[in-house]
Short mmCIF file of C-alpha atoms in Angstrom, two decimals:
data_model
loop_
_atom_site.label_atom_id
_atom_site.label_comp_id
_atom_site.label_asym_id
_atom_site.label_seq_id
_atom_site.Cartn_x
_atom_site.Cartn_y
_atom_site.Cartn_z
CA MET A 1 50.20 203.59 183.19
CA SER A 2 46.65 203.63 181.83
CA GLY A 3 46.24 207.38 182.30
CA VAL A 4 45.26 209.78 179.56
CA ASN A 5 48.09 210.66 177.18
CA ALA A 6 48.90 214.37 177.17
CA VAL A 7 50.70 214.03 173.84
CA THR A 8 48.33 214.14 170.87
CA GLU A 9 50.98 214.18 168.15
CA PHE A 10 54.65 213.42 167.64
CA ILE A 11 57.31 215.22 165.63
CA LEU A 12 59.41 212.96 163.41
CA LEU A 13 62.71 214.75 162.90
CA SER A 14 63.66 212.40 160.06
CA PHE A 15 66.99 213.70 158.65
CA PRO A 16 67.58 217.24 159.96
CA CYS A 17 69.43 219.25 157.31
CA SER A 18 69.06 222.25 155.02
CA ARG A 19 66.04 222.73 152.78
CA GLU A 20 68.08 221.98 149.65
CA VAL A 21 69.30 218.67 151.07
CA GLN A 22 65.74 217.80 152.14
CA VAL A 23 64.55 218.31 148.56
CA PHE A 24 67.45 216.17 147.30
CA PHE A 25 66.51 213.39 149.73
CA PHE A 26 62.89 213.67 148.61
CA MET A 27 63.87 213.18 144.97
CA LEU A 28 66.32 210.36 145.78
CA PHE A 29 63.90 208.35 147.91
CA SER A 30 61.02 209.05 145.51
CA VAL A 31 62.97 207.39 142.70
CA SER A 32 63.92 204.51 145.04
CA TYR A 33 60.28 204.15 146.10
CA ILE A 34 59.00 204.03 142.52
CA LEU A 35 61.67 201.51 141.47
CA THR A 36 60.80 199.32 144.46
CA LEU A 37 57.10 199.34 143.57
CA MET A 38 57.88 198.60 139.92
CA GLY A 39 60.38 195.80 140.67
CA ASN A 40 58.25 193.95 143.20
CA GLY A 41 55.07 194.64 141.24
CA ALA A 42 56.68 193.12 138.13
CA ILE A 43 57.41 189.88 140.01
CA VAL A 44 53.84 189.71 141.35
CA CYS A 45 52.42 190.28 137.84
CA ALA A 46 54.82 187.77 136.26
CA VAL A 47 53.78 185.02 138.67
CA LYS A 48 50.10 185.87 138.41
CA LEU A 49 49.97 186.01 134.60
CA ASP A 50 52.30 183.11 133.74
CA HIS A 51 50.61 179.80 134.57
CA ARG A 52 53.96 178.00 134.42
CA LEU A 53 54.94 179.91 137.58
CA HIS A 54 51.93 178.75 139.59
CA THR A 55 54.15 176.52 141.72
CA PRO A 56 54.91 176.77 145.47
CA MET A 57 58.34 178.36 144.91
CA TYR A 58 56.94 181.21 142.82
CA ILE A 59 53.75 181.59 144.86
CA LEU A 60 55.98 182.22 147.87
CA LEU A 61 58.11 184.65 145.86
CA ALA A 62 55.05 186.58 144.66
CA ASN A 63 53.70 186.85 148.20
CA PHE A 64 57.11 187.96 149.42
CA SER A 65 57.25 190.69 146.75
CA PHE A 66 53.71 191.81 147.62
CA LEU A 67 54.77 191.93 151.27
CA GLU A 68 57.72 194.17 150.33
CA ILE A 69 55.32 196.56 148.58
CA CYS A 70 53.17 196.72 151.72
CA TYR A 71 56.27 197.05 153.90
CA ILE A 72 57.67 200.17 152.24
CA ASN A 73 54.21 201.76 152.13
CA THR A 74 54.12 201.79 155.93
CA THR A 75 57.09 204.17 156.14
CA VAL A 76 58.27 205.72 152.86
CA PRO A 77 55.21 207.84 151.91
CA ASN A 78 55.21 209.52 155.32
CA MET A 79 58.99 209.96 155.16
CA LEU A 80 58.68 211.62 151.74
CA SER A 81 55.99 214.02 152.97
CA ASN A 82 58.16 214.90 155.98
CA PHE A 83 61.01 215.98 153.69
CA LEU A 84 58.78 218.76 152.31
CA SER A 85 56.84 219.47 155.51
CA GLU A 86 57.59 222.33 157.86
CA THR A 87 55.98 220.78 160.94
CA LYS A 88 56.89 217.07 160.40
CA THR A 89 54.09 216.03 162.76
CA ILE A 90 52.22 212.74 162.97
CA SER A 91 49.19 212.15 165.17
CA PHE A 92 49.37 209.83 168.17
CA THR A 93 47.00 207.34 166.52
CA ALA A 94 48.76 207.47 163.14
CA CYS A 95 52.14 206.97 164.83
CA PHE A 96 51.07 203.81 166.61
CA LEU A 97 49.24 202.49 163.56
CA GLN A 98 52.46 202.95 161.60
CA PHE A 99 54.36 201.25 164.45
CA TYR A 100 51.94 198.29 164.41
CA PHE A 101 51.94 197.76 160.64
CA PHE A 102 55.71 198.29 160.39
CA CYS A 103 56.36 195.64 163.05
CA SER A 104 53.72 193.30 161.64
CA MET A 105 55.12 193.48 158.10
CA GLY A 106 58.65 192.90 159.38
CA THR A 107 57.49 189.95 161.47
CA THR A 108 55.62 188.46 158.52
CA GLU A 109 58.83 188.72 156.50
CA THR A 110 60.72 186.81 159.19
CA PHE A 111 58.15 184.02 158.74
CA PHE A 112 58.22 184.06 154.95
CA LEU A 113 62.00 183.70 154.71
CA PRO A 114 62.17 180.39 156.66
CA LEU A 115 59.14 179.15 154.73
CA MET A 116 60.97 179.84 151.48
CA SER A 117 64.08 178.07 152.80
CA PHE A 118 61.93 175.10 153.86
CA ASP A 119 60.47 174.94 150.35
CA ARG A 120 63.95 174.87 148.79
CA CYS A 121 65.10 172.29 151.33
CA LEU A 122 62.24 169.96 150.40
CA ALA A 123 62.81 170.50 146.68
CA ILE A 124 66.52 169.62 146.88
CA CYS A 125 66.58 167.03 149.67
CA GLN A 126 63.33 165.24 148.73
CA PRO A 127 62.92 165.89 144.99
CA LEU A 128 60.75 162.82 144.32
CA HIS A 129 58.36 163.48 147.21
CA TYR A 130 58.38 167.30 146.88
CA PRO A 131 55.26 167.61 144.64
CA THR A 132 53.31 165.45 147.07
CA ILE A 133 54.52 167.10 150.27
CA MET A 134 54.50 170.74 149.15
CA SER A 135 51.17 170.79 147.36
CA ARG A 136 49.65 174.05 146.23
CA HIS A 137 46.97 173.69 148.92
CA LEU A 138 49.56 173.29 151.69
CA CYS A 139 51.57 176.19 150.27
CA MET A 140 48.56 178.53 150.36
CA ASN A 141 47.73 177.47 153.93
CA LEU A 142 51.32 178.16 155.04
CA VAL A 143 51.25 181.55 153.31
CA ALA A 144 48.01 182.45 155.11
CA LEU A 145 49.52 181.28 158.41
CA CYS A 146 52.52 183.57 157.90
CA TRP A 147 50.31 186.59 157.25
CA VAL A 148 47.95 185.97 160.17
CA THR A 149 50.67 185.12 162.70
CA GLY A 150 52.78 188.09 161.65
CA PHE A 151 49.91 190.47 162.38
CA LEU A 152 49.05 188.87 165.71
CA CYS A 153 52.50 188.64 167.32
CA TYR A 154 52.93 192.27 168.39
CA LEU A 155 49.29 193.19 168.89
CA VAL A 156 49.39 192.95 172.70
CA PRO A 157 52.88 194.50 173.26
CA ILE A 158 52.06 197.48 171.05
CA TYR A 159 48.69 197.95 172.75
CA LEU A 160 50.47 198.01 176.13
CA ILE A 161 52.88 200.64 174.84
CA THR A 162 49.93 202.83 173.75
CA GLN A 163 48.71 202.74 177.37
CA LEU A 164 51.92 204.31 178.67
CA PRO A 165 51.65 208.00 179.60
CA PHE A 166 53.31 210.30 177.06
CA CYS A 167 53.38 213.77 178.59
CA GLY A 168 56.24 215.28 176.58
CA PRO A 169 58.63 215.85 174.97
CA ASN A 170 57.06 214.55 171.77
CA THR A 171 60.04 214.73 169.41
CA ILE A 172 61.19 211.45 167.85
CA ASP A 173 64.68 211.60 166.35
CA HIS A 174 63.77 209.14 163.61
CA PHE A 175 61.83 208.96 160.35
CA VAL A 176 59.49 206.23 161.61
CA CYS A 177 57.64 205.48 164.86
CA ASP A 178 60.04 202.83 166.12
CA PRO A 179 59.88 201.00 169.50
CA GLY A 180 63.15 202.36 170.91
CA PRO A 181 62.39 206.09 170.45
CA LEU A 182 58.78 205.63 171.57
CA LEU A 183 59.69 203.79 174.76
CA SER A 184 62.27 206.45 175.59
CA LEU A 185 59.57 209.17 175.37
CA SER A 186 57.30 207.56 177.97
CA CYS A 187 56.96 209.54 181.20
CA VAL A 188 57.45 206.42 183.31
CA ALA A 189 59.88 203.56 183.03
CA ALA A 190 58.31 200.39 181.67
CA PRO A 191 60.96 197.68 182.08
CA GLY A 192 58.34 194.91 181.93
CA ILE A 193 56.97 196.02 178.56
CA GLU A 194 60.45 196.67 177.20
CA LEU A 195 61.65 193.26 178.37
CA SER A 196 58.63 191.44 176.94
CA TYR A 197 59.07 193.23 173.61
CA SER A 198 62.78 192.35 173.53
CA ILE A 199 62.17 188.71 174.45
CA LEU A 200 59.47 188.34 171.79
CA SER A 201 61.70 189.97 169.15
CA THR A 202 64.67 187.83 170.15
CA LEU A 203 62.66 184.61 169.99
CA ILE A 204 61.13 185.42 166.60
CA ILE A 205 64.43 186.53 165.05
CA PHE A 206 66.64 183.73 166.34
CA ILE A 207 64.16 180.85 166.00
CA THR A 208 63.45 181.73 162.37
CA PHE A 209 67.12 182.45 161.68
CA PHE A 210 68.31 179.11 163.07
CA PHE A 211 65.50 177.36 161.19
CA ILE A 212 66.90 178.87 157.97
CA LEU A 213 70.43 177.82 158.93
CA GLY A 214 69.21 174.29 159.63
CA SER A 215 67.38 174.13 156.30
CA TYR A 216 70.42 175.23 154.34
CA THR A 217 72.69 172.88 156.27
CA LEU A 218 70.52 170.03 154.98
CA VAL A 219 70.58 171.58 151.51
CA LEU A 220 74.38 171.80 151.58
CA ARG A 221 74.72 168.16 152.60
CA ALA A 222 72.36 167.10 149.80
CA VAL A 223 74.09 169.25 147.19
CA LEU A 224 77.54 167.91 148.07
CA ARG A 225 76.26 164.41 147.37
CA VAL A 226 75.22 165.33 143.83
CA PRO A 227 77.72 163.60 141.51
CA SER A 228 77.73 166.11 138.65
CA ALA A 229 79.21 169.59 138.91
CA ALA A 230 76.39 170.96 136.76
CA GLY A 231 73.82 169.57 139.20
CA ARG A 232 75.59 171.11 142.17
CA HIS A 233 75.82 174.47 140.41
CA LYS A 234 72.10 174.46 139.59
CA ALA A 235 71.16 173.62 143.19
CA PHE A 236 73.45 176.31 144.61
CA SER A 237 72.20 178.96 142.17
CA THR A 238 68.61 178.19 143.17
CA CYS A 239 69.38 178.93 146.82
CA SER A 240 71.99 181.69 146.54
CA SER A 241 69.47 184.47 145.87
CA HIS A 242 67.50 183.57 148.97
CA LEU A 243 70.65 183.42 151.08
CA VAL A 244 71.65 186.93 149.99
CA VAL A 245 68.20 188.27 150.97
CA VAL A 246 68.37 186.47 154.33
CA SER A 247 71.83 187.92 155.05
CA LEU A 248 70.74 191.48 154.22
CA PHE A 249 67.52 191.32 156.22
CA TYR A 250 68.64 189.47 159.35
CA GLY A 251 71.99 191.24 159.57
CA THR A 252 70.32 194.62 160.01
CA LEU A 253 67.35 193.31 161.99
CA MET A 254 69.52 191.84 164.73
CA VAL A 255 71.26 195.17 165.25
CA MET A 256 67.98 196.96 165.95
CA TYR A 257 65.39 194.77 167.61
CA ILE A 258 67.10 192.48 170.05
CA SER A 259 67.03 195.39 172.49
CA PRO A 260 64.92 198.23 171.09
CA ALA A 261 65.89 200.78 173.72
CA SER A 262 69.49 199.70 174.12
CA GLY A 263 70.87 203.17 173.50
CA ASN A 264 71.94 202.83 169.88
CA PRO A 265 72.89 206.27 168.53
CA ALA A 266 70.02 207.92 166.64
CA GLY A 267 72.09 208.14 163.46
CA ILE A 268 72.87 204.41 163.53
CA GLN A 269 69.19 203.60 164.17
CA LYS A 270 68.11 205.64 161.16
CA ILE A 271 70.69 204.15 158.80
CA VAL A 272 70.00 200.55 159.85
CA THR A 273 66.21 201.03 159.76
CA LEU A 274 66.49 202.74 156.36
CA PHE A 275 68.53 199.83 155.07
CA TYR A 276 66.12 197.01 155.91
CA SER A 277 62.92 199.03 155.37
CA SER A 278 63.83 200.72 152.06
CA VAL A 279 67.08 199.43 150.55
CA THR A 280 66.36 195.71 150.99
CA PRO A 281 62.90 195.87 149.30
CA LEU A 282 64.59 197.76 146.44
CA VAL A 283 67.34 195.20 145.80
CA ASN A 284 65.24 192.06 146.40
CA PRO A 285 63.60 192.10 142.93
CA LEU A 286 67.03 192.52 141.35
CA ILE A 287 68.47 189.64 143.37
CA TYR A 288 65.62 187.30 142.49
CA SER A 289 64.84 188.28 138.89
CA LEU A 290 68.40 188.67 137.58
CA ARG A 291 69.35 185.16 138.74
CA ASN A 292 66.09 183.46 137.78
CA LYS A 293 65.56 182.44 134.15
CA ASP A 294 61.87 181.64 134.65
CA ILE A 295 61.10 185.11 136.05
CA LYS A 296 63.06 186.80 133.27
CA ALA A 297 61.25 184.72 130.66
CA ALA A 298 57.86 185.58 132.15
CA LEU A 299 58.73 189.30 132.23
CA ARG A 300 59.82 189.17 128.58
CA LYS A 301 56.60 187.41 127.68
CA ILE A 302 54.56 190.12 129.43
CA GLN A 303 56.58 192.81 127.65
CA VAL A 304 55.96 191.21 124.25
CA CYS A 305 52.23 190.82 124.95
CA THR A 306 52.04 194.46 126.04
CA LYS A 307 53.71 195.65 122.84
CA ILE A 308 51.38 193.54 120.71
CA SER A 309 48.29 194.86 122.48
CA GLN A 310 49.51 198.44 122.12
CA SER A 311 50.19 197.99 118.39
CA GLU A 312 46.67 196.68 117.88
#
C-alpha cells in the first residue's frame, strides 16, 4: 500500500457533452462564481466596515461568508478551466491538495453551523447573560477552533489514501477529486481506510447536526414562552435564515459522505456535489442579507459612502 504510484495525473471528466454545451456551462458557472464572490464578499465587507456589526452574531456570519469564498475556490476555478480544456488533466499532487482543502472547508462549515446555532440559542434563551457568556474574546477563540479543527480532521485519512497504489485507470467521472471516485481507482481494496473515512464523516455530520437540532429545540421552547406575537416573530425570523442554510447543506452532505464509495451513480454524485459546493454558497448571501435589516443597512451605507467618494 505504500508503493510508488504509477499514476502521475488524473483526468476529470466533469460534464461530458458537446463543445457548445461546455462553453455554455463555462459561461453559466462563471456568472454563478462571480455572483458568489460578490455576495459573500459584500457581507464580509459590511461586517468589517460597520462597527455596529462587530458583535458575535455578525463576526460568525462574516467568517462563514469568508469560508464560502474559500470553499468555492477549491473547486470552481478548476472546473471552469476544464470546460475549455481538451485534456482535462490534474496532477496527482494537485488532485489530493484539492481533495484535502475541499474536505477541510466542508468540515469547517459543519463546525461553523452549530456554533452559529449555539450563538442564537444563547441570545434567545439567555438574553440577559448573553453579552457576558458570548464575549467577543470567546467568539474569536471559538472561530479559531473551528478553522483549526476543520483542517486537522481529515489530515491523516487523506494522507493514508495518498499512500494507496494508483496504477490506472486514471479517469475520474467527476468535476472534483472526491473520496468515492478516488477510492474506486485504487489498485487494491482498502476497506479499513474507507471504513475509517466513513465513520469519521458520519460522526462529524451527525454530532454537529444533532447539536443544531438540540439548540433549536431549546430556541423553540423559549420562543413559545414569549407572550407577544411580535416577539415570537422577531425570534423566529432571526433563526429562520440559519435553518434554511442548515437544511440545504446537511441535506446534500448526508447523501454523499456517509459512505463515500457506496456506489452512488456518477450523475447523482456530480449533481449533489455541485449543489452543496456551488449552489449553496451562491444562495447563502441572499438568504442572510435579504432577511437581515442590519446587513442591508450596512450595505446601503457602504454604497452611499462609495458614491460620495467617487463624486469627490
